[in-house]
PDB file of C-alpha atoms in Angstrom:
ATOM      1  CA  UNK B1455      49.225 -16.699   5.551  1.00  0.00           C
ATOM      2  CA  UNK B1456      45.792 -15.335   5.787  1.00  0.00           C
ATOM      3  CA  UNK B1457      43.559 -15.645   2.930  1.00  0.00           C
ATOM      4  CA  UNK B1458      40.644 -13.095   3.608  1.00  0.00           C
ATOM      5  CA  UNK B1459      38.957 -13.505   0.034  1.00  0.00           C
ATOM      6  CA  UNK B1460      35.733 -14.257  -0.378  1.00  0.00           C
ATOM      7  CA  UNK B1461      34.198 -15.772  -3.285  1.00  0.00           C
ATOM      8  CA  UNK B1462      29.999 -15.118  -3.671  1.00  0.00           C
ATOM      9  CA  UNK B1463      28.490 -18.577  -4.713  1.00  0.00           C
ATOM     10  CA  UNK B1464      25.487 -19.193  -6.919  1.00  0.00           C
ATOM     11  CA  UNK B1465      21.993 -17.612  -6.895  1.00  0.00           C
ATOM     12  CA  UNK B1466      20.158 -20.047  -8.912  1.00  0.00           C
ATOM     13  CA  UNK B1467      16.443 -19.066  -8.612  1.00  0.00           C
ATOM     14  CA  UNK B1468      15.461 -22.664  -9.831  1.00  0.00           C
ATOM     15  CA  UNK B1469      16.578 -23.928  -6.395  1.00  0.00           C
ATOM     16  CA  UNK B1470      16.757 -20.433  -4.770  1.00  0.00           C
ATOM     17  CA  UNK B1471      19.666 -20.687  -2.411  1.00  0.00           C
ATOM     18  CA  UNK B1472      22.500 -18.564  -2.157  1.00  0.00           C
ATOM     19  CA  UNK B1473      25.655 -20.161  -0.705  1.00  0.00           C
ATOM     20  CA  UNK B1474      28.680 -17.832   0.455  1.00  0.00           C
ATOM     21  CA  UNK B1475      32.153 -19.435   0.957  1.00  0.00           C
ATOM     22  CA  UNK B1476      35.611 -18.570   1.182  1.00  0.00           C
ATOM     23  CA  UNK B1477      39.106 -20.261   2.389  1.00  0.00           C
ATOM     24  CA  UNK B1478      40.055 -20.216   6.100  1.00  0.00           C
ATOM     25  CA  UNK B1479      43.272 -21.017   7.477  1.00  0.00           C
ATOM     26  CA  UNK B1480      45.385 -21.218  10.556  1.00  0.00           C
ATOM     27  CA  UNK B1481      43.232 -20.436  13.898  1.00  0.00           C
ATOM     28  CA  UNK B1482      40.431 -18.913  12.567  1.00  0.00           C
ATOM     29  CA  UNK B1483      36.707 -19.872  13.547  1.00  0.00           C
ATOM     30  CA  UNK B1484      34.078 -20.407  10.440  1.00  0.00           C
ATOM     31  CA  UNK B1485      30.315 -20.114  10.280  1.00  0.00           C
ATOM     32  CA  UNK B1486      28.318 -21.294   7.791  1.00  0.00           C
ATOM     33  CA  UNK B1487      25.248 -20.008   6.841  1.00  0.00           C
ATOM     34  CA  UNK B1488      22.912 -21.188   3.929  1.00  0.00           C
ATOM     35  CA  UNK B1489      19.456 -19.499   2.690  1.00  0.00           C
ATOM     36  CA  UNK B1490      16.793 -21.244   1.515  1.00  0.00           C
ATOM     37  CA  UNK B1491      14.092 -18.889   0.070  1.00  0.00           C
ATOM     38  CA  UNK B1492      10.944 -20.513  -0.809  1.00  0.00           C
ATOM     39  CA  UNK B1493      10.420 -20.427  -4.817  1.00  0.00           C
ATOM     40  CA  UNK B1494       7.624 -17.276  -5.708  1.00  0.00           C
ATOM     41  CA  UNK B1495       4.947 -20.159  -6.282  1.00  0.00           C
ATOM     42  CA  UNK B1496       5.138 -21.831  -3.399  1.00  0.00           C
ATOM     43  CA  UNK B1497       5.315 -18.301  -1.376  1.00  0.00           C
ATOM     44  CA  UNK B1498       2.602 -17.267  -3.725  1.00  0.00           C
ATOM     45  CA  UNK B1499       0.424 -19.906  -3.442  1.00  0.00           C
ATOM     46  CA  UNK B1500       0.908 -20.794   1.288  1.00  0.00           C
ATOM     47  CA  UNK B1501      -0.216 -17.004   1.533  1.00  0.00           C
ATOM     48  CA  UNK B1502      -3.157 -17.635  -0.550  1.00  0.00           C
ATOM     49  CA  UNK B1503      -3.689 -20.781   1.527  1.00  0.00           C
ATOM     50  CA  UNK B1504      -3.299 -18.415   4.799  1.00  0.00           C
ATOM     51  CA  UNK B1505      -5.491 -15.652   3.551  1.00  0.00           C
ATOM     52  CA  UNK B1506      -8.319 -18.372   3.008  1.00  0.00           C
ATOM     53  CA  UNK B1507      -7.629 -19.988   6.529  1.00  0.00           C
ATOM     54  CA  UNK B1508      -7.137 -16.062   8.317  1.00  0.00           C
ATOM     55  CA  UNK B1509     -10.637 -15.443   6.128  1.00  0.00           C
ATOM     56  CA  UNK B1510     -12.339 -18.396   7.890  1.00  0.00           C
ATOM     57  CA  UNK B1511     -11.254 -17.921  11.144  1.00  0.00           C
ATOM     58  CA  UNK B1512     -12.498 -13.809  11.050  1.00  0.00           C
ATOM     59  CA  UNK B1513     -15.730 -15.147   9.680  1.00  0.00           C
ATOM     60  CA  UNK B1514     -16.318 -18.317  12.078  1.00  0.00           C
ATOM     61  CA  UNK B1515     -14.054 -17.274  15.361  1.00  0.00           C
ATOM     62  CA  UNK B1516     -15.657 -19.721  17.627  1.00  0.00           C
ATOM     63  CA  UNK B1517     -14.983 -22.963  15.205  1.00  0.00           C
ATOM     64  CA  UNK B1518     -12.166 -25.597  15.765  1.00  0.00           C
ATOM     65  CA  UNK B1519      -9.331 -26.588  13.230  1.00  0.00           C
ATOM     66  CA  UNK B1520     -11.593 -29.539  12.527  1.00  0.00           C
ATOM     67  CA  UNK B1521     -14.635 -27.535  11.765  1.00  0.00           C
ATOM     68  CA  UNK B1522     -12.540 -25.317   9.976  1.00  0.00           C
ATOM     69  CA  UNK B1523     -11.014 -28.077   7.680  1.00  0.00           C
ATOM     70  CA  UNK B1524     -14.829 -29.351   7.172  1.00  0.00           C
ATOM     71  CA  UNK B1525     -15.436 -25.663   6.281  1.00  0.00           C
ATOM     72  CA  UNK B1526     -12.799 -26.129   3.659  1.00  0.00           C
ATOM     73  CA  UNK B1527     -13.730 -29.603   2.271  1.00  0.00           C
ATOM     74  CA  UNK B1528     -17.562 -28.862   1.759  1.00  0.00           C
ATOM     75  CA  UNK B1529     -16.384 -25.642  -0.201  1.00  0.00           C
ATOM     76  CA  UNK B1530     -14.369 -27.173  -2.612  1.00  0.00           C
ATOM     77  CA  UNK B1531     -16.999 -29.902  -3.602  1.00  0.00           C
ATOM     78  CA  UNK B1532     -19.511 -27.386  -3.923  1.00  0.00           C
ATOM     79  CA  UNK B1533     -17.189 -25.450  -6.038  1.00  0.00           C
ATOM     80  CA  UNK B1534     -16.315 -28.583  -8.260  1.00  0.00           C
ATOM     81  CA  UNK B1535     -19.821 -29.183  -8.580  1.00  0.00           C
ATOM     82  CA  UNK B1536     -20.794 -25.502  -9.270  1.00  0.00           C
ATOM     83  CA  UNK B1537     -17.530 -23.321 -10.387  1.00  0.00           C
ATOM     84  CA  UNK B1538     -15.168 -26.311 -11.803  1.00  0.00           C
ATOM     85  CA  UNK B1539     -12.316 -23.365 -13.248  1.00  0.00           C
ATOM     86  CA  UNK B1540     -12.001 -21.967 -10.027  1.00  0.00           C
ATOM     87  CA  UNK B1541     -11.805 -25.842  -8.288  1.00  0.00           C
ATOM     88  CA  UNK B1542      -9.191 -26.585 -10.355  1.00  0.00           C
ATOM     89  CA  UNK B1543      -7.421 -23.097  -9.871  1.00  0.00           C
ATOM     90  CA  UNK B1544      -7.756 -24.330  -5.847  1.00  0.00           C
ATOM     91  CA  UNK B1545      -6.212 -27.699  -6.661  1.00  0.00           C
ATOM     92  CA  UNK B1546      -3.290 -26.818  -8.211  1.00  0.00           C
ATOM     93  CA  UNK B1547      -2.623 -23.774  -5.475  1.00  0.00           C
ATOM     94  CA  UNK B1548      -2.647 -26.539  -2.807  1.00  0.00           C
ATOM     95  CA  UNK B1549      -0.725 -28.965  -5.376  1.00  0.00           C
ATOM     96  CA  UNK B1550       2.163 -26.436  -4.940  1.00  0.00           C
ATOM     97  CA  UNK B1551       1.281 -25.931  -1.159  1.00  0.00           C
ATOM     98  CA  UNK B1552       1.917 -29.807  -0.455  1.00  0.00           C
ATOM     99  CA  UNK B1553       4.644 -30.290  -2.977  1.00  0.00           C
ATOM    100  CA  UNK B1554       6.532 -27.541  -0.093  1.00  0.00           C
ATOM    101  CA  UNK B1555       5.702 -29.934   2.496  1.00  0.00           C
ATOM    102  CA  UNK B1556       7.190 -28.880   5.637  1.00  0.00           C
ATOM    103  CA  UNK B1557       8.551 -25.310   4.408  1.00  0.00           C
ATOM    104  CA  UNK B1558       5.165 -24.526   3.958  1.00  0.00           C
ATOM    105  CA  UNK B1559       3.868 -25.701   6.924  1.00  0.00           C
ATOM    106  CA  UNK B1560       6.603 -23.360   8.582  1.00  0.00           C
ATOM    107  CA  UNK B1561       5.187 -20.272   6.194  1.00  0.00           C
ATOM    108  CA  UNK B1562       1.507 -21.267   6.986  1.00  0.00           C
ATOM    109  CA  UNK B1563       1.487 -22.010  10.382  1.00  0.00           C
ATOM    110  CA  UNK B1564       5.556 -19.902  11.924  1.00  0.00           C
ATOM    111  CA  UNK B1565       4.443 -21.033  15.379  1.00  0.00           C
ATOM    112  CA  UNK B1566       5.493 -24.900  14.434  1.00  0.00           C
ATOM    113  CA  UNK B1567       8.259 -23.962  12.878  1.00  0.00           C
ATOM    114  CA  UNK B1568      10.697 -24.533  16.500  1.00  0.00           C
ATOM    115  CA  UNK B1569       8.641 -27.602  17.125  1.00  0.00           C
ATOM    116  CA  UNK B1570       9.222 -29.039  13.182  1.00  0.00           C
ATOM    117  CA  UNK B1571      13.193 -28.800  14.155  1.00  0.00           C
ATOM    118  CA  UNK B1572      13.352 -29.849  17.618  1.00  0.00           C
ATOM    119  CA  UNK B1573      11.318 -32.397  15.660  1.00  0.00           C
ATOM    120  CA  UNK B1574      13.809 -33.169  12.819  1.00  0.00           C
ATOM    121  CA  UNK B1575      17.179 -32.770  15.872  1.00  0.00           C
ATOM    122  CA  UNK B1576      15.605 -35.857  18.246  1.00  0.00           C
ATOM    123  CA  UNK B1577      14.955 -37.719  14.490  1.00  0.00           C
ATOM    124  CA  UNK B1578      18.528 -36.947  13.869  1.00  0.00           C
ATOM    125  CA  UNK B1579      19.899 -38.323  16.940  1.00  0.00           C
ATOM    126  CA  UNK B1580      17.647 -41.150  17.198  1.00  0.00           C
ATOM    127  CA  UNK B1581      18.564 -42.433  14.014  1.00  0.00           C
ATOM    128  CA  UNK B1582      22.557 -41.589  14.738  1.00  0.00           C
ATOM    129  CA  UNK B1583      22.288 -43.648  17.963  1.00  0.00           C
ATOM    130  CA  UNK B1584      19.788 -46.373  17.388  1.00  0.00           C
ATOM    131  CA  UNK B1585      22.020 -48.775  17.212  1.00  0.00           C
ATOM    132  CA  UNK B1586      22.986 -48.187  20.692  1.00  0.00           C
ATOM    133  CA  UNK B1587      19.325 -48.177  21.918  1.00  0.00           C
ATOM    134  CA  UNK B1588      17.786 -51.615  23.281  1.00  0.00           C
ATOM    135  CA  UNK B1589      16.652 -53.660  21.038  1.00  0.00           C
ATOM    136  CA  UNK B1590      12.732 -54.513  20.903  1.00  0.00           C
ATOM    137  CA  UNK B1591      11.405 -58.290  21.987  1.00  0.00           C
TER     138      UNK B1591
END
């Protein structure tokens, strides 16, 4: 008997994910699919992080990540010396930027987002199969 119902899971913006699922039976094949979507802070507050970066790179094209990031750190102690509301507005944007962690690394930078998961796969193996790797002397 084939059971082709389909039964829509939760959409719980608190840990925005929506989950579909139903009930399979006999020969049939199943996929399953779950999306994340980031909460509207954290997507709110990596594009403000990418506009700033985007802004810096127009502005200084010739300048390395490193002189970029140096770019970065001299503004905000000048701006906690001169405009602390704004620092502070700047902290907590980058507090919610860090709490994404690697999500918004993936929304900041989509280039590293392949190399993040080949990443996290070899991880995953490794620590699957380290017990059969040689041990160290």
């Amino acid at each position: 008997m084939n059971n082709n119902t389909f039964n829509i899971g939760t959409f719980n913006t608190d840990n925005s994910a929506i989950n579909l699922g139903g009930t399979v039976e006999g020969g049939q094949n199943v996929t399953q699919n779950n999306y994340n979507f980031p909460e509207p802070k954290q997507a709110e507050a990596t594009q403000t992080v990418s506009d700033l970066l985007q802004d810096i790179r127009r502005r200084y094209p010739q300048a390395t990540d490193a002189e970029i990031l140096e770019i970065v750190d001299r503004g905000l102690a000048d701006m906690q010396q001169n405009n602390p509301e704004k620092w502070r507005k700047w902290v907590d944007i980058l507090s919610v930027v860090f709490a994404g962690g690697v999500e918004a690394i993936k929304i900041i930078a989509p280039a590293l987002g392949i190399p993040i998961e080949i990443g996290k796969r070899l991880y995953e193996i490794y620590d699957r199969n380290r017990q059969q790797l040689p041990k160290g002397k």
